[in-house]
Amino acid sequence: MFEWIPAYQRFLLDVTLIDIILVISLLILFQCGLFSMATAGFAAIGGYTSALLVTDADWPVPLGILAAVFVGATLAVSFGLPVLRLRGIYLALGSLALAQVIVIGIANVGFTNGVFGISGIPTEVTTGWLVAIVAVILLVMELIHRSHFGRAMKAIRLDEHTAAGLGINVFAYRMATFGIGGAMAAMAGALEAHRTAVISPDQYDFGLLVVLLTYMFVGGVEHWLGPVLATIGFRILNENLEFAGTDWENFYYGSILVVVMLLAPDGLTSRRFTQRLARIFRRRPDLAT
Amino acid sequence: MIARRVVGALAALMLVTTACGSDDDSSSSSADDENPAASEPVEESAEADDTASTADGASADSDAEPSEATVVRVGVPLDLSGPAAISNIGLSELSAMELALEEVTASGMLGETTIEMIPIDTKGDKQEAVAGVLKLIEQDDVDAIVGFTLTPSFLAAGPQAVEAGLPVIAVGVAAPGITEVGDNVFRIIPQVSSLYAANDAMIAETLGATSAAYLYTSDSETTVGIHEARLAALEDAGIETKSVQSNTTADTDFRAQLTEIQNSGADIMVISGFPGQFAGQFLQAEEIGLDIPVLSTDGSGRNEVLDQAGSAMQCVIYTASWAAQNETGRNPHFVEAVQTELDDEADLYYAAGYDGMWMFSTALADAGSADPDAIVEALNNITDFEGAFGVYEYDDNREPDISGINLQIQDNEVIPWTPDTQCER
Amino acid sequence: MQQTINGLASGSIYALLGLGVTLIWGVLHVLTFTHAQVLTWGAFGSLIAINRGYPVPVAILVGMAVAAGLSVLIDSTVLEMLRRRGASEYAFVVATIGLAFMLESILRNRTRARVEPYSRDGFPRGPIELLGQNVPKLQLAVLATSLIAMAGLAIWLNHTRAGRGMKAVAYSPETATLLGINPRFIYAVAYTVSGMLAALAGVFVAVSTASVSYSSGDRLLLTAFAVIILGGMGSVPGAVVGGLILGVIEVYATVHVSSKFSEVVAYLVILVVLLVRPSGLFGAKEATRV
């Protein structure tokens, strides 16, 4: 369906779509007030689950990806059960440690081929699949956004005690969201493995998380559209500006994060920020009169 | 995790000689090498996949007409930007390729044919490498690819070139499994793991060792590959393994591992690591009183390493794939040309780029056309190629038969090592 | 025996870092992801002083001044702005991650990503005979200096006005203000002390490898977090004990399991403590549950 796009541009489109899934997996957690740093770990679990099942056990690719989703969700739930009862900062620290243990574990056990990673992974994932998957995810996100579930998530993010007072089962919502987030990150990892044909432990590093955080916060955490546009925008900038991969790349991403946190912690599209902007512009005429 | 990212940078950067080519952790790219020692299923699939597509694709693609005044277009994917440590390597490779191309053109060996190099920056990133090579194939319509700085970039993008049926000469990469990607893939830097394996047993025997302890860096595919090959080779030679210790690229304290090695009572210590960590390792070994002979890794003789470690590295022996001390092949001319033309000191990466372009030009002259099959055949048939790595040719697996050169550190100088070399500690 | 000393020596470096992180958490409830960078900048500060020919004690003080200055600068600019707008916890985490990336990037570019030689002249060298063991003098110096610094900190916290002020602010900034203590001053003091301790750790790391690079402190950030989780977040004695215990566990993991396994010890400690006893060894219970 998308074969008319030259392979080069199609490849860029595909990896952007995969990034979108990763960003959404982070966003859905954040919309429920959860700040998790385990995204890269779940992506690694997904990539390796599917890659190993397909190359070693000869599973068909779609089944491998489904298995990755299942493993990601299971892991997220079993980690979330104890940790989600704790204060938010413990989730941040615990999830960071979890991601480290996963990635170092993969690098040090035999059946994953250790630091050498896995190559020659069948690349059956096409642009058509990715477009369909992303479309479904975004549609679901929009439905959630408009539903009771979405409003409950928002209430929990803004003030969990009030939310609990309103009869929302905060813990259950968080567990569900955490499971979905883990499943989505694992799916993105699996899709990436089947798109680029090679994976290795070191690609799931802290830098990946920082890039995803940047996309999410620049896009804003209230609605999925912002982060999606930010992901696409950054990809286009990356391809055209020469800073990608340079020594200053980390500096740019770092400073963007700092500036966004200072100006608009909920993201540049957040209502709080746009209203502040509006106030500033409205004040000017006042001063003139 | 910050650590991991950084690590590589540290590692890559330092790793002058060793397989920096294949070291990559630093950039965000990801690596994937075939396992050198253990045979895991991975290899087969890669090979099966790629070779199949090669065979068909190759003959179909022939836009080069022989015997006319043709321009042969060579795609040169290298990591030219990105972390300084890596981009310096890529830039060295590129300038040495340009130097070689000038020499080739001046020699008149290609007759009417001229070579046009089309460099593309793969930015030390796997995805950029795939995109860049696809662009070279589709938009620039190149006849061959001579390039690649990092192993992960190659493993991701190489199959694209193989599928297009183009001859590929991998310039910078040093990991095992490179040429298994396809029947049309050749390499310049020999795979370092087998290089050490070939020399270690002889060195250990000369030292009179019957047992060994190992310290290796466990989070880079380069050093793990080297370590596994060395351990297997020494065990085959009857050297007993007393202790195996590891560290990560971000570690600064190696005392626990070194104390274990000392307590193991091994005759020699074999270190497979990166230059950025040698100083710490050797100084801490000296401090705890560990004074057994050491077989180290290429890069041990770098000036900054010797500056940092001082006398702690006296008598350390290591093997290098390329060394200025090598007097064979085109190396003496190459060392001088880099000095006069590029105003720099020759190193492994200049050597790799230089030999890459000379190798392709030689094959092109032999083949008499830019037809991919003819070039591949010519590369397979080259004998006694004279390059910066000495005199070599390709074996049946398209690996160069470069034997390397053994070196020793004495009084903060690097000298060639032979079984007769004496060293005072 | 030698291995226990190895563990205590690296553990005392962990404790120095953990103390800095735990002080800031205790006073400001901020988890500083910039701490590893503060360590590295401090080490580079002392390197510059050493290369200019200053004696070692002066160079260490220069390193401490650089690290303390950097810490206070971070606090009085970005973190102060976040506090003013009542930003939530995650905003501090994300902003300090961003700052850490910026700081690392600057050093990396300034040094062209090279590993710089760090002269050991003037630092203790060689082994000393102790209980029939050859113990490196440098390790003993690290251990002794760290313990003195920690003891000094404990005395200062409990017996000086500024120290008690810090405890008051940690308990409640509002109450402290009523008592005539300026919280902003206390924040600056906390960042100064934490920066100085980090710089000390940075110097030790640089000396023991005779080198320093932009990434010297990277591995230690999560280790410092493991220390304070183990000791209890905000607890000063917890950070000391947690650091020493973690150092020893890592070494014993190398001896009895494998050096590969010791890589994950710090992360496993975080996970296990979170599952079993989230308040850590010395932590206050109330802070840990929602």
XYZ file of C-alpha atoms in Angstrom, chain C residues 102-287:
186
model
C 23.639 19.933 29.483
C 26.471 19.810 32.020
C 27.811 16.564 30.614
C 27.619 17.882 27.086
C 29.592 21.000 27.983
C 32.400 19.012 29.623
C 32.435 16.538 26.803
C 32.887 19.268 24.240
C 35.434 21.180 26.280
C 37.575 18.041 26.641
C 36.857 16.741 23.108
C 35.625 13.609 24.907
C 39.188 12.768 25.914
C 40.253 11.110 29.131
C 42.533 13.594 30.868
C 45.557 12.397 32.866
C 45.230 13.210 36.580
C 48.585 13.477 38.327
C 49.011 11.390 41.468
C 51.962 13.418 42.720
C 51.289 14.563 46.254
C 48.707 11.862 46.907
C 49.595 8.823 49.047
C 51.142 6.072 46.907
C 52.230 2.503 47.339
C 51.147 -0.111 49.876
C 51.514 -0.175 53.644
C 51.783 -3.281 55.834
C 48.688 -3.632 57.989
C 47.665 -6.761 59.921
C 49.893 -8.816 57.660
C 48.250 -7.421 54.503
C 49.553 -5.032 51.890
C 46.975 -2.264 51.885
C 47.301 0.617 49.404
C 47.877 3.869 51.302
C 45.546 5.664 48.944
C 42.642 3.448 49.968
C 43.322 4.103 53.639
C 43.497 7.833 52.941
C 40.159 7.704 51.093
C 38.573 5.777 53.917
C 39.993 8.051 56.622
C 39.156 11.304 54.840
C 35.612 10.174 54.138
C 34.997 9.127 57.719
C 36.375 12.446 59.001
C 34.179 14.368 56.559
C 31.123 12.381 57.614
C 31.834 12.818 61.317
C 32.353 16.537 60.764
C 29.038 16.748 58.969
C 27.240 14.961 61.790
C 28.713 17.295 64.414
C 27.897 20.320 62.293
C 24.289 19.231 61.759
C 23.665 18.681 65.453
C 25.755 21.330 67.148
C 25.757 24.467 65.014
C 23.079 27.029 64.332
C 23.187 26.481 60.574
C 23.063 22.720 61.039
C 20.069 22.877 63.345
C 18.479 25.380 60.998
C 18.782 22.855 58.244
C 16.997 20.256 60.316
C 14.256 22.765 61.074
C 13.784 23.582 57.381
C 13.727 19.895 56.569
C 10.963 19.428 59.101
C 8.900 22.350 57.870
C 10.028 25.426 55.915
C 7.059 27.414 57.243
C 7.856 26.707 60.900
C 11.522 27.466 60.268
C 10.609 30.838 58.783
C 8.631 31.622 61.924
C 11.740 30.776 63.948
C 13.650 33.396 61.994
C 15.471 31.000 59.687
C 15.671 31.950 56.017
C 14.921 28.771 54.047
C 16.658 30.070 50.924
C 19.868 30.484 52.899
C 19.527 26.966 54.236
C 18.935 25.609 50.732
C 22.160 27.260 49.597
C 24.004 25.764 52.570
C 22.648 22.303 51.797
C 23.749 22.588 48.161
C 27.177 23.876 49.194
C 27.789 20.979 51.554
C 26.455 18.431 49.099
C 28.641 19.836 46.316
C 31.738 19.746 48.510
C 31.168 16.106 49.436
C 30.640 15.220 45.772
C 33.868 16.968 44.795
C 35.757 15.007 47.435
C 34.371 11.783 45.964
C 35.307 13.030 42.489
C 38.919 13.657 43.503
C 39.152 10.150 44.960
C 37.802 8.591 41.774
C 40.202 10.644 39.638
C 43.261 9.782 41.751
C 42.578 6.086 41.892
C 42.419 5.888 38.079
C 44.986 8.642 37.474
C 42.519 10.069 34.988
C 39.275 11.965 34.712
C 36.790 12.302 31.884
C 33.405 13.875 31.337
C 31.853 10.520 32.167
C 33.820 9.721 35.339
C 30.812 10.127 37.603
C 28.168 8.473 35.495
C 28.062 5.072 37.078
C 27.860 6.680 40.506
C 24.542 8.490 40.070
C 22.343 5.433 40.341
C 24.700 4.049 42.966
C 24.073 7.159 45.069
C 20.326 6.642 44.645
C 20.722 3.039 45.750
C 22.601 4.264 48.824
C 19.839 6.604 49.940
C 17.092 4.104 49.203
C 18.963 1.540 51.269
C 19.725 3.955 54.106
C 16.333 5.624 54.002
C 15.667 8.770 51.988
C 16.669 11.863 53.925
C 18.565 9.996 56.614
C 22.173 11.118 57.192
C 23.337 8.072 59.207
C 21.441 5.966 56.668
C 23.532 7.344 53.810
C 26.794 6.554 55.605
C 25.796 3.039 56.601
C 24.052 2.419 53.281
C 27.100 3.497 51.311
C 29.517 1.304 53.231
C 27.170 -1.680 53.106
C 26.649 -1.275 49.362
C 30.410 -1.095 48.736
C 30.996 -4.264 50.707
C 28.072 -6.111 49.091
C 29.427 -5.281 45.636
C 32.861 -6.634 46.475
C 31.457 -9.768 48.068
C 29.312 -10.262 44.987
C 32.507 -10.173 42.917
C 34.250 -12.643 45.218
C 31.453 -15.123 45.827
C 29.279 -14.848 42.710
C 30.991 -13.065 39.831
C 32.155 -9.612 38.884
C 29.413 -9.533 36.238
C 26.812 -9.917 38.941
C 28.239 -7.043 40.975
C 27.216 -4.727 38.091
C 23.551 -5.067 38.989
C 23.883 -5.137 42.758
C 23.037 -1.450 43.189
C 19.895 -1.745 41.042
C 18.798 -4.931 42.757
C 19.240 -3.185 46.099
C 16.847 -0.440 44.945
C 14.255 -2.981 43.801
C 14.535 -5.230 46.843
C 14.335 -2.359 49.337
C 11.302 -0.939 47.531
C 9.577 -4.290 47.734
C 10.565 -5.247 51.274
C 11.076 -2.078 53.270
C 10.529 1.112 51.268
C 11.595 3.298 54.189
C 15.081 1.795 54.123
C 17.233 1.146 57.160
C 16.826 4.499 58.879
C 14.009 6.189 56.956
C 10.925 7.752 58.442
C 7.875 5.648 57.771
C 5.439 8.425 57.058
C 7.300 9.673 54.030
